[in-house]
PDB file of C-alpha atoms in Angstrom:
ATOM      1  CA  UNK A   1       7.733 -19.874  44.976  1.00 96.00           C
ATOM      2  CA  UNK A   2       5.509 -21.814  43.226  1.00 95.00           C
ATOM      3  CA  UNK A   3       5.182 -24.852  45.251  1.00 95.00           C
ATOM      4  CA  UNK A   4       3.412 -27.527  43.053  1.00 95.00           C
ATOM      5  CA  UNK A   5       4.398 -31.224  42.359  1.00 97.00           C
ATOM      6  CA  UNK A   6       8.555 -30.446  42.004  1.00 98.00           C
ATOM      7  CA  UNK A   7       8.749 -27.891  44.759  1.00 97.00           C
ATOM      8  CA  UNK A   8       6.865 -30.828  47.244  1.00 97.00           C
ATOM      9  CA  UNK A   9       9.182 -33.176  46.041  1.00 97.00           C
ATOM     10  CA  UNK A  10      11.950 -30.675  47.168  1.00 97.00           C
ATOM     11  CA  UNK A  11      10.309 -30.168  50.436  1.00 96.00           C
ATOM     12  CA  UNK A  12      10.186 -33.770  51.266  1.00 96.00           C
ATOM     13  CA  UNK A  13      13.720 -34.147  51.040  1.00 95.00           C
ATOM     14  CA  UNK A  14      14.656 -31.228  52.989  1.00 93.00           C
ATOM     15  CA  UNK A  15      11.285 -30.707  55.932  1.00 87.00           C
ATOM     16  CA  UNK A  16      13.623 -32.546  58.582  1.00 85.00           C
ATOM     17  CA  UNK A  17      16.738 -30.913  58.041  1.00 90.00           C
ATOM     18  CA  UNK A  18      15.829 -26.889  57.653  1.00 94.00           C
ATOM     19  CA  UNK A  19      12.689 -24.860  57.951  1.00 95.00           C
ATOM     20  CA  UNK A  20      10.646 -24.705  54.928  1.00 97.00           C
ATOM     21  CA  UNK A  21       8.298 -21.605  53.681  1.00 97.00           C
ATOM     22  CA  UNK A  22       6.203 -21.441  50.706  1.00 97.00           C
ATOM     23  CA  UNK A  23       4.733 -18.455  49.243  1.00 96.00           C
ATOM     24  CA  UNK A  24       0.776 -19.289  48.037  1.00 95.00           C
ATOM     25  CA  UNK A  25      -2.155 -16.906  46.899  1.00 93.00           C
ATOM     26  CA  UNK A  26      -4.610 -19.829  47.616  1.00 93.00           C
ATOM     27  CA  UNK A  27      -5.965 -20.115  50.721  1.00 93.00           C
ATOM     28  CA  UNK A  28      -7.359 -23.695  50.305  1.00 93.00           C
ATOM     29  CA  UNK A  29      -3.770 -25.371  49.846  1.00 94.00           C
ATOM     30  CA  UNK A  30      -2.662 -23.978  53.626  1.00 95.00           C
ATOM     31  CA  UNK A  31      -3.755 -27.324  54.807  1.00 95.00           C
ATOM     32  CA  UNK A  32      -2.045 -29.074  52.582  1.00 94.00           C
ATOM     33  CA  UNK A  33       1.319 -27.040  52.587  1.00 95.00           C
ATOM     34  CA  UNK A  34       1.405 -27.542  56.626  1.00 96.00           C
ATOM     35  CA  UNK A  35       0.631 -31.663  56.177  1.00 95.00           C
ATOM     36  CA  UNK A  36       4.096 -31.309  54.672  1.00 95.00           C
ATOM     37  CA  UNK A  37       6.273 -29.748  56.740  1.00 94.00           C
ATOM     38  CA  UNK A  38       5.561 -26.476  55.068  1.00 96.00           C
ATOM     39  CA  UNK A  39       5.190 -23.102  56.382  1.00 96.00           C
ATOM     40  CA  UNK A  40       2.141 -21.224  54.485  1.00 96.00           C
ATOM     41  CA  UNK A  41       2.881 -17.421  53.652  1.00 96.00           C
ATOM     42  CA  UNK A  42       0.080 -15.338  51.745  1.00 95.00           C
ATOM     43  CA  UNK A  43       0.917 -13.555  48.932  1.00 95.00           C
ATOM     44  CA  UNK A  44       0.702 -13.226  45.345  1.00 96.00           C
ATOM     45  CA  UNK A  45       3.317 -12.752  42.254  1.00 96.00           C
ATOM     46  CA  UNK A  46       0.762 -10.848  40.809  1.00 95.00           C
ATOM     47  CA  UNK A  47       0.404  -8.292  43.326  1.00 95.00           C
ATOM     48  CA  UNK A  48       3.768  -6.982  44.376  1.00 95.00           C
ATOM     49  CA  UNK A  49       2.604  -4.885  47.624  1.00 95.00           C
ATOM     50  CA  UNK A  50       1.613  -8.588  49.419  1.00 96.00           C
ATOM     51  CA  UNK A  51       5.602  -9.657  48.759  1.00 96.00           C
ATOM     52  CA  UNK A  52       7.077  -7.331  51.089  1.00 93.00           C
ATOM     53  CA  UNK A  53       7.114 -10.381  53.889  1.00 90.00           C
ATOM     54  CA  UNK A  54       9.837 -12.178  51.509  1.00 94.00           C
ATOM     55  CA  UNK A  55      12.478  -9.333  52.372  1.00 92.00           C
ATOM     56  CA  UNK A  56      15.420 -11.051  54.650  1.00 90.00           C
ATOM     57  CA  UNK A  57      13.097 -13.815  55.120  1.00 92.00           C
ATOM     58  CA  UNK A  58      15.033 -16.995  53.423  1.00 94.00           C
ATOM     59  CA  UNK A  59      18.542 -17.754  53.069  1.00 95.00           C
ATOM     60  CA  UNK A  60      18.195 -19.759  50.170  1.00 97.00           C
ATOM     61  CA  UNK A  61      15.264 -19.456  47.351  1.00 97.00           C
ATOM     62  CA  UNK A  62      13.585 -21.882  44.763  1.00 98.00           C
ATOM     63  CA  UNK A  63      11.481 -19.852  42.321  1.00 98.00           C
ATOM     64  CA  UNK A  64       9.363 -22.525  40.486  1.00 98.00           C
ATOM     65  CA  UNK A  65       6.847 -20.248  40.028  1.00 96.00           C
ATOM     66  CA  UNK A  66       5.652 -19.884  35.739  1.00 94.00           C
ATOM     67  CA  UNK A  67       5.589 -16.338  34.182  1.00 94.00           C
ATOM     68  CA  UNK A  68       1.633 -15.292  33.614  1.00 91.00           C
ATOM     69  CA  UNK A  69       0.144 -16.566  30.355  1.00 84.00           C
ATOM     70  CA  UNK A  70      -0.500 -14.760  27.300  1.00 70.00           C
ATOM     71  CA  UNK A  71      -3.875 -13.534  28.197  1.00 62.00           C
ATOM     72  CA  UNK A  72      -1.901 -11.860  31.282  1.00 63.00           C
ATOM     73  CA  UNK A  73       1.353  -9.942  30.245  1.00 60.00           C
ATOM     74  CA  UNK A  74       3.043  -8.550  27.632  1.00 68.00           C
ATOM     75  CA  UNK A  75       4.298 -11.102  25.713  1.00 72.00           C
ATOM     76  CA  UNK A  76       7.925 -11.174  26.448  1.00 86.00           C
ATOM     77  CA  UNK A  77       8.303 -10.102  30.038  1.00 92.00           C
ATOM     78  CA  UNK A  78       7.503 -12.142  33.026  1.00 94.00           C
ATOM     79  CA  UNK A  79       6.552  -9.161  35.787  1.00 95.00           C
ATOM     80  CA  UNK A  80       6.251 -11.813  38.553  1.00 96.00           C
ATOM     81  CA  UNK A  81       9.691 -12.608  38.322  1.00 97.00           C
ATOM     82  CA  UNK A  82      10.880  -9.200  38.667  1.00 96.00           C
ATOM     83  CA  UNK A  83       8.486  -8.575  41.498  1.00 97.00           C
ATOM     84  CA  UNK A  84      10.066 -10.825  43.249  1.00 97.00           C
ATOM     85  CA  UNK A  85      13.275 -10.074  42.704  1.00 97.00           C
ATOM     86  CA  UNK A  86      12.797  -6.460  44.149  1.00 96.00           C
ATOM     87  CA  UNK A  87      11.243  -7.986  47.367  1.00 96.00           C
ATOM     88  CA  UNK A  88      13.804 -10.102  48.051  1.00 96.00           C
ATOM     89  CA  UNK A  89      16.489  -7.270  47.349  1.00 93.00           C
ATOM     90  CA  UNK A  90      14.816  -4.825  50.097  1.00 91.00           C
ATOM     91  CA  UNK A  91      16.894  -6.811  53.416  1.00 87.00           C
ATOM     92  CA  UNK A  92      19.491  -8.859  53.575  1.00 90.00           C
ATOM     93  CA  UNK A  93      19.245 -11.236  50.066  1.00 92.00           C
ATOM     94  CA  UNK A  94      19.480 -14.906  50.348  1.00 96.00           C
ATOM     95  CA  UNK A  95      22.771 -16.880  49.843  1.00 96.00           C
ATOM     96  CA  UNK A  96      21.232 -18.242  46.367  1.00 97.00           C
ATOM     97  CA  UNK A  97      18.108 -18.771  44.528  1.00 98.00           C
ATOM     98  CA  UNK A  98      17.879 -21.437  41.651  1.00 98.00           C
ATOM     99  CA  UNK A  99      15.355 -20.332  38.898  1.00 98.00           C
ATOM    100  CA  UNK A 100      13.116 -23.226  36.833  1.00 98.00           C
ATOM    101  CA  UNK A 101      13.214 -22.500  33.380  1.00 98.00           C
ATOM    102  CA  UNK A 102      12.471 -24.021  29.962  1.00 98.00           C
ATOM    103  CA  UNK A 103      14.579 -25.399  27.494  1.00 97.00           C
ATOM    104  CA  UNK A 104      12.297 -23.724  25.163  1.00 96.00           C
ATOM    105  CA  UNK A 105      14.149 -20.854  25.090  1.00 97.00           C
ATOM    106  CA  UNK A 106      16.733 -22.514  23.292  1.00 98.00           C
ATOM    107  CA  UNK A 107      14.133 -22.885  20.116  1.00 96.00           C
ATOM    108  CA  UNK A 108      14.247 -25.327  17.231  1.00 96.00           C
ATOM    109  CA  UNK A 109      18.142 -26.862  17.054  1.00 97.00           C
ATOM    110  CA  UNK A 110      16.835 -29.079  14.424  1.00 95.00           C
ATOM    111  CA  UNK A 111      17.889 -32.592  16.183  1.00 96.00           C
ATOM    112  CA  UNK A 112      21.186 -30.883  17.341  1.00 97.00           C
ATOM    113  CA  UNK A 113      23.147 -31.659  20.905  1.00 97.00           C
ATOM    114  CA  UNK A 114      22.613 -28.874  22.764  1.00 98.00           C
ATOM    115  CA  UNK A 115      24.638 -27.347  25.688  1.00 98.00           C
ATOM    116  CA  UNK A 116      24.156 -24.060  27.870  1.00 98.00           C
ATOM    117  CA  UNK A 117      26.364 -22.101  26.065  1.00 97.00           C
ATOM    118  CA  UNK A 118      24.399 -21.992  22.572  1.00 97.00           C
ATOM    119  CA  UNK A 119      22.343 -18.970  22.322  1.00 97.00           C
ATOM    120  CA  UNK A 120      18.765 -18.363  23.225  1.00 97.00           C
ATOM    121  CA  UNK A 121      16.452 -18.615  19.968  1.00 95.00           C
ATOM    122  CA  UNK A 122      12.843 -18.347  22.075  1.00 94.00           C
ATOM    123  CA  UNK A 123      10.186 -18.989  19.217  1.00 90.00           C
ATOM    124  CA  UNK A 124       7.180 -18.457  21.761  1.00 90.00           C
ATOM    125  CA  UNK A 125       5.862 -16.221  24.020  1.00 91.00           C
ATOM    126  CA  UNK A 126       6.264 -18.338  26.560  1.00 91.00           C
ATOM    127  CA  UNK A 127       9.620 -19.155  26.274  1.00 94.00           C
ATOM    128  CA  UNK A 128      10.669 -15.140  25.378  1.00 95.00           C
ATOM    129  CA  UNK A 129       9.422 -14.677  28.710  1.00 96.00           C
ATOM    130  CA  UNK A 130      11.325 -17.295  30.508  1.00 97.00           C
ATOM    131  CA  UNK A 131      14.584 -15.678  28.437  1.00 97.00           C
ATOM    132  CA  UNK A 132      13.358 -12.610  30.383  1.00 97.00           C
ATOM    133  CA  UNK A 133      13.064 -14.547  33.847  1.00 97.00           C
ATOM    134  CA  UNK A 134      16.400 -15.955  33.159  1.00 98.00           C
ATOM    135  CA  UNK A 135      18.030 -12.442  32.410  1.00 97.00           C
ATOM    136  CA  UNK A 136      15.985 -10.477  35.259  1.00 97.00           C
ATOM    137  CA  UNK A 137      17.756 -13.538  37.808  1.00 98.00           C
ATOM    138  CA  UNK A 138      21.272 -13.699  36.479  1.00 97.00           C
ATOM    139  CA  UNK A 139      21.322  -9.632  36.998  1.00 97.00           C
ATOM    140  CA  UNK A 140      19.987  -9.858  40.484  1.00 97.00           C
ATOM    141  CA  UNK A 141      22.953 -12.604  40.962  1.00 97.00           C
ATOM    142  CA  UNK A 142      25.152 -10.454  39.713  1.00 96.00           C
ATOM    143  CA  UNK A 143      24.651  -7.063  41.739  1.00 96.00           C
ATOM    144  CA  UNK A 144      24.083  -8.646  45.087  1.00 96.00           C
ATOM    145  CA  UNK A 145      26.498 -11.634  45.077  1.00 96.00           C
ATOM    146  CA  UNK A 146      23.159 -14.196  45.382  1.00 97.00           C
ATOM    147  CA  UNK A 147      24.485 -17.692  43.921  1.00 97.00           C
ATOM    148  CA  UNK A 148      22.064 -17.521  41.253  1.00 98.00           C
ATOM    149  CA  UNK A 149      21.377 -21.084  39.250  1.00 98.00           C
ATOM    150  CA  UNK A 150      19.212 -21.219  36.038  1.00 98.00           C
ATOM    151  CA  UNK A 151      17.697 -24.766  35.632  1.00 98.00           C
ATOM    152  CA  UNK A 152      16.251 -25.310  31.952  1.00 98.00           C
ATOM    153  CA  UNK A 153      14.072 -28.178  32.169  1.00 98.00           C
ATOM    154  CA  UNK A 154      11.695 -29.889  29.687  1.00 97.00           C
ATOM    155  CA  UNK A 155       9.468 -32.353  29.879  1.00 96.00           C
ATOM    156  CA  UNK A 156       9.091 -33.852  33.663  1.00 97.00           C
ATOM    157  CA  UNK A 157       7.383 -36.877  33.618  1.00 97.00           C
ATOM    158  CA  UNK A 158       6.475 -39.522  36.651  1.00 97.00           C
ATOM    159  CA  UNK A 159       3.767 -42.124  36.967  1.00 96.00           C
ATOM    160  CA  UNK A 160       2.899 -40.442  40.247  1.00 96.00           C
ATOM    161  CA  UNK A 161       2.528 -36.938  38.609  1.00 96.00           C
ATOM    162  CA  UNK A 162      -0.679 -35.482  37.973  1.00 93.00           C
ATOM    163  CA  UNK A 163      -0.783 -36.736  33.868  1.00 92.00           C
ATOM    164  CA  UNK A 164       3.277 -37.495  34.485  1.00 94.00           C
ATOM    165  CA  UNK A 165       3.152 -40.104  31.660  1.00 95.00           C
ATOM    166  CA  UNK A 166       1.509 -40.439  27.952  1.00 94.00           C
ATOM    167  CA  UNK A 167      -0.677 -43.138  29.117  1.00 95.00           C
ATOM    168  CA  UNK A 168      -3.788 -40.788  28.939  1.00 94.00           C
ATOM    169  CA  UNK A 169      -2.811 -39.725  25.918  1.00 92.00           C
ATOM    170  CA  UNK A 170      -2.150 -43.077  24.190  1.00 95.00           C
ATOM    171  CA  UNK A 171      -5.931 -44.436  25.468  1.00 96.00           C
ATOM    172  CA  UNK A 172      -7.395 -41.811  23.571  1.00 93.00           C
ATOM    173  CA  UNK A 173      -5.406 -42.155  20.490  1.00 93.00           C
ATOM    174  CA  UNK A 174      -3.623 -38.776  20.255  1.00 91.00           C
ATOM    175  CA  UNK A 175      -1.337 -38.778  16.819  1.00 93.00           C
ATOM    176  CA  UNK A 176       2.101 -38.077  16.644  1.00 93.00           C
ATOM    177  CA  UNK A 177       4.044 -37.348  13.807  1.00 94.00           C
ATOM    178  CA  UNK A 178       5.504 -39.790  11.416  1.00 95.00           C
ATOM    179  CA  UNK A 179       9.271 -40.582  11.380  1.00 94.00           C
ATOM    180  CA  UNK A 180      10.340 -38.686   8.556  1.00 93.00           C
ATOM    181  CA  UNK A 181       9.067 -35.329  10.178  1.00 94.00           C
ATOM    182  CA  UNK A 182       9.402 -36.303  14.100  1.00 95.00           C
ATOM    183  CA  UNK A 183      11.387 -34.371  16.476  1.00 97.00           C
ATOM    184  CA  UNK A 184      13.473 -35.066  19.576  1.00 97.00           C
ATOM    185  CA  UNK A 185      12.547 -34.150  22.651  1.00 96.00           C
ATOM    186  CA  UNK A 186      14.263 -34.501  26.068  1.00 97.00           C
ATOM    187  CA  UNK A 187      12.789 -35.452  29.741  1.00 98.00           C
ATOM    188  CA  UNK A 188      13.187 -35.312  33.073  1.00 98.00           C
ATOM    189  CA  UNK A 189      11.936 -38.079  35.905  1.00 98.00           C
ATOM    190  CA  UNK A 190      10.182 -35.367  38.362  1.00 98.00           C
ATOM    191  CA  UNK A 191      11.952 -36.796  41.449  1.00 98.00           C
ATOM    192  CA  UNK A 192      15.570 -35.847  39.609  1.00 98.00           C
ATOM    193  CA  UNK A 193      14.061 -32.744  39.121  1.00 98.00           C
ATOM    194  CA  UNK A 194      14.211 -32.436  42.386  1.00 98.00           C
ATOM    195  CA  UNK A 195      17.101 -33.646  43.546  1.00 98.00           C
ATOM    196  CA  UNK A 196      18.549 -31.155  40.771  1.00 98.00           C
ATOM    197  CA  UNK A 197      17.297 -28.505  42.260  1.00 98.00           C
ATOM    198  CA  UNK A 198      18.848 -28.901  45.909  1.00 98.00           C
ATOM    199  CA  UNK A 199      22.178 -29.582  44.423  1.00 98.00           C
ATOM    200  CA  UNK A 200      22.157 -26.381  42.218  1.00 98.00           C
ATOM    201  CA  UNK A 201      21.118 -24.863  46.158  1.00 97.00           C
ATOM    202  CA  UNK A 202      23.820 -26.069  47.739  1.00 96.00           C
ATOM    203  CA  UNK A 203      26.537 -26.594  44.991  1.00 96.00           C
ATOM    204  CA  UNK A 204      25.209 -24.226  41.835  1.00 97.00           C
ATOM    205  CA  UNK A 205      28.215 -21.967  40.843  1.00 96.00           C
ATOM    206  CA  UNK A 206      27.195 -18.239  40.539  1.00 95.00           C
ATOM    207  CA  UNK A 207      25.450 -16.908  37.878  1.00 96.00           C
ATOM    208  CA  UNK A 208      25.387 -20.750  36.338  1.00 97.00           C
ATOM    209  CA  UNK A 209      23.062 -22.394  33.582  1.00 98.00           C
ATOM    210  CA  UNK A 210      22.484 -26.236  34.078  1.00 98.00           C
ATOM    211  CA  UNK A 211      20.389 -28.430  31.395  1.00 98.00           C
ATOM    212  CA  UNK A 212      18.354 -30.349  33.919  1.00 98.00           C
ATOM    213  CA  UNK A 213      17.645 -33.316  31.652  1.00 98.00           C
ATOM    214  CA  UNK A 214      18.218 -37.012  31.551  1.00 98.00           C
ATOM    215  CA  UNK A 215      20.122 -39.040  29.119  1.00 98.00           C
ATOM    216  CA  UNK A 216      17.150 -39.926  26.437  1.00 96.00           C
ATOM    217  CA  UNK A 217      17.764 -39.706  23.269  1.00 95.00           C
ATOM    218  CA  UNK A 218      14.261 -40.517  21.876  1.00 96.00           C
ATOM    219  CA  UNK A 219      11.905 -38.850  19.190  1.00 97.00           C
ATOM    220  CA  UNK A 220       8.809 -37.939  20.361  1.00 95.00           C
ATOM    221  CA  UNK A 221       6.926 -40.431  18.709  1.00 95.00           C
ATOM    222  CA  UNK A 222       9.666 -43.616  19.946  1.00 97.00           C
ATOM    223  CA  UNK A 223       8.790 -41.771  23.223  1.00 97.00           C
ATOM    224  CA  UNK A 224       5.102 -42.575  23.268  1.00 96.00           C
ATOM    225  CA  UNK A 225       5.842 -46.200  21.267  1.00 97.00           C
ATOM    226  CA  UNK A 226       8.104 -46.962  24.147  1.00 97.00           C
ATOM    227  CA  UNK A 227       5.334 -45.992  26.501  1.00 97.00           C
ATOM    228  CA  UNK A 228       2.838 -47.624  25.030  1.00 97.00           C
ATOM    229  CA  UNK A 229       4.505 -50.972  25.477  1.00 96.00           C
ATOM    230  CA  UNK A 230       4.995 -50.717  29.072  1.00 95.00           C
ATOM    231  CA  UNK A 231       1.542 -49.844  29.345  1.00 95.00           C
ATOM    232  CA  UNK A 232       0.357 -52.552  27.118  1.00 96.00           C
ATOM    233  CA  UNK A 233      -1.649 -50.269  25.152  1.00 97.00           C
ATOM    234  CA  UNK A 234      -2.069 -49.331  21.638  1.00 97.00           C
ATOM    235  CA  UNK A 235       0.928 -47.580  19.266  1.00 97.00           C
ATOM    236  CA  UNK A 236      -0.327 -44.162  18.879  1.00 95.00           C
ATOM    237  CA  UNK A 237      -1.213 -43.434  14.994  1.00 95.00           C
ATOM    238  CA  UNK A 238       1.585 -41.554  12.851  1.00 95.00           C
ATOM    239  CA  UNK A 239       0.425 -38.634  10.839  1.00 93.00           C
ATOM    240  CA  UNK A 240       2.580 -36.275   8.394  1.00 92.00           C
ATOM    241  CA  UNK A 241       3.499 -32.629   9.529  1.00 90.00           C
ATOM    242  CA  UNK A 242       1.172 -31.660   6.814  1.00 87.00           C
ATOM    243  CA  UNK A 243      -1.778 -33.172   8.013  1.00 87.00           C
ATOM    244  CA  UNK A 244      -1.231 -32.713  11.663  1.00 83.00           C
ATOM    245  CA  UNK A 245      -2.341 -29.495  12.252  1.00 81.00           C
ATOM    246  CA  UNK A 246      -6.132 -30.667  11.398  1.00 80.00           C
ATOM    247  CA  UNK A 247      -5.799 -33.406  14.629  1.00 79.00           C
ATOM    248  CA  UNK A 248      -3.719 -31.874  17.286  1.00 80.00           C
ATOM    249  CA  UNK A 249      -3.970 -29.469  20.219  1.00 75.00           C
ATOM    250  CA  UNK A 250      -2.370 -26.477  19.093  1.00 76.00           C
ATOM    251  CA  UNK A 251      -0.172 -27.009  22.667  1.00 75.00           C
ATOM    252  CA  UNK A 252       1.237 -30.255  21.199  1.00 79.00           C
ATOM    253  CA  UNK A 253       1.618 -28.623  17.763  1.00 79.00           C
ATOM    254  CA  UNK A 254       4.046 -26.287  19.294  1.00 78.00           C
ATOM    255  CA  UNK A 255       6.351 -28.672  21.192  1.00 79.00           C
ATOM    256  CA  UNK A 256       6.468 -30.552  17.745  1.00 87.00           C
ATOM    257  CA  UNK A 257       8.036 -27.770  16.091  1.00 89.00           C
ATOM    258  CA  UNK A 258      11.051 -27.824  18.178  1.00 95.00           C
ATOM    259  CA  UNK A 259      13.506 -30.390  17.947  1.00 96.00           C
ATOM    260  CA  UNK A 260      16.648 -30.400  20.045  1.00 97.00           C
ATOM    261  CA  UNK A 261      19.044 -32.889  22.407  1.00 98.00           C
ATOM    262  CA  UNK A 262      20.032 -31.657  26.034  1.00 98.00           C
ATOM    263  CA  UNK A 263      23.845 -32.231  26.986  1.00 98.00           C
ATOM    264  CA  UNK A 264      23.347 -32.705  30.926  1.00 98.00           C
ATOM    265  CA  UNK A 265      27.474 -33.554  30.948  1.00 98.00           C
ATOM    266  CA  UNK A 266      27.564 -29.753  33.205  1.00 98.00           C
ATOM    267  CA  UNK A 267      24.659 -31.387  35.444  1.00 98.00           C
ATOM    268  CA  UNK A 268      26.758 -34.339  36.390  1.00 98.00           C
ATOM    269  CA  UNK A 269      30.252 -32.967  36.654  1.00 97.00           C
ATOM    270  CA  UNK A 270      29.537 -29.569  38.484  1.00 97.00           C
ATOM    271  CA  UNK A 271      26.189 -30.333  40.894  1.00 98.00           C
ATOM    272  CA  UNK A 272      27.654 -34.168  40.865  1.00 97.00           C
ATOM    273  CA  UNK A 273      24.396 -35.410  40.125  1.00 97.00           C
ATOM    274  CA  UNK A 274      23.842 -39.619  39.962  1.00 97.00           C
ATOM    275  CA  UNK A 275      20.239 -39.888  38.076  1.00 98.00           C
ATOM    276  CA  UNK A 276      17.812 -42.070  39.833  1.00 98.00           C
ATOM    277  CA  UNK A 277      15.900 -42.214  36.368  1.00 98.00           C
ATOM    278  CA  UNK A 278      19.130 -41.962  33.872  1.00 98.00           C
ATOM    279  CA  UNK A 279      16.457 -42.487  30.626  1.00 97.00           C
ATOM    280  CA  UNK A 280      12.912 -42.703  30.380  1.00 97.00           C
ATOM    281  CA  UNK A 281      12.747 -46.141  29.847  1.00 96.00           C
ATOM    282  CA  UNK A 282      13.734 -46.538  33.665  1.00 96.00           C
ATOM    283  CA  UNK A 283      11.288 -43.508  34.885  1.00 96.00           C
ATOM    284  CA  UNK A 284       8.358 -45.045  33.290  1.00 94.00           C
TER     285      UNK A 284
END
């Protein structure tokens, strides 16, 4: 569910070895879904009565899929989720399902080193519905014995991503905030995304949250210095909080009121993850 850039990634690793499926409610990406490897079923999150296909279908499940925007739901549930959840509870249910979450739900930890036990704080809408994704999974998990894994990602970056790096962003000059008020942010190479994702298939304990991040421990704006250097372009400006509400995207506004560090250390010792991209400075 929700087979974009990550869950292609996944199905490149895996098209040779099992038979793939991929739910889609666009009917101009069958092509494309069968050039890799990919079965093509119709249907739409949106619409529960075209999920009823998914019953007993699949004995393992990657929901990638987001929860509708704002304009779309009620601001702190994420229906799709749960309409998929009751589809694939109508047969047989899978052997597990990993979930792609946010590690926006954790909030603002002001700089802190975060690991999955610290409580949800979800300061958005979008990341009070992910907290109700998360709970809606971990529930289905528990009353049908599907290994259920919660992944809570941040930012996935890769040059070969569709704008997978800051280099757009640094031609056109985009601020970021000075170092007195800048925040830490964490990052994932899109590939170890992947490979995250079939070892939380495959070797996820039940009912388990992993931090799906990398090692960085970079500001935002030492982020997008470091960048800038391998691109051979231009420092981005530095503004003050106070100011930078009158020349940012309100988008980037919120991800710079959040500051927090991902502890991966439950990434690497339970799914036995080795990082390809261990920091962004290797990714990029």
């Amino acid at each position: 569910m929700g087979c974009g850039d990550v869950g292609l990634r996944v199905a490149r690793v895996l098209r040779s070895r099992v038979r793939l499926l991929a739910l889609t409610s666009s009917p101009e990406r069958v092509a494309a879904l069968r050039w890799e490897g990919v079965t093509p079923l119709a249907g739409n999150l949106d619409l529960p009565g075209t999920l009823a296909r998914l019953a007993g279908l699949a004995t393992r499940v990657v929901h990638l899929a987001p929860p509708p925007s704002d304009s779309q739901a009620r601001w702190w549930r994420d229906p799709r989720t749960v309409a998929l959840l009751r589809a694939l509870r109508r047969r047989r249910p899978p052997a597990a399902l990993v979930y792609g979450s946010t590690s926006g739900v954790y909030g603002d930890c002001r700089g802190e080193r975060v690991s999955e036990s610290r409580s949800v704080q979800p300061r958005t809408p979008r990341a009070q519905r992910r907290v109700d994704a998360e709970r809606a999974c971990r529930h289905f998990g528990r009353a049908t014995g599907v290994r259920t894994s919660i992944l809570r990602i941040p930012g996935i970056y890769a040059p070969d991503r569709e704008g997978g790096t800051p280099r757009e962003r640094l031609r056109k000059g985009t601020p970021v905030l000075a170092a007195g008020d800048d925040v830490y942010t964490s990052h994932i190479h899109a590939d170890d995304l992947a490979r995250t994702v079939l070892a939380a298939l495959w070797r996820g304990r039940p009912q388990r949250i992993y931090n799906a991040s990398d090692d960085t421990e970079l500001k935002m704006g030492d982020y997008f210095d470091l960048a800038a250097g391998r691109y051979g372009l231009p420092k981005p400006p530095r503004v003050p909080r106070s100011t930078a509400q009158d020349q940012l995207p309100l988008m980037l506004l919120s991800f710079m009121g959040e500051s927090r560090r991902l502890d991966n250390t439950r990434l690497k010792r339970e799914l036995r993850l080795r990082l390809h991209y261990p920091t962004v400075a290797d990714g990029l």
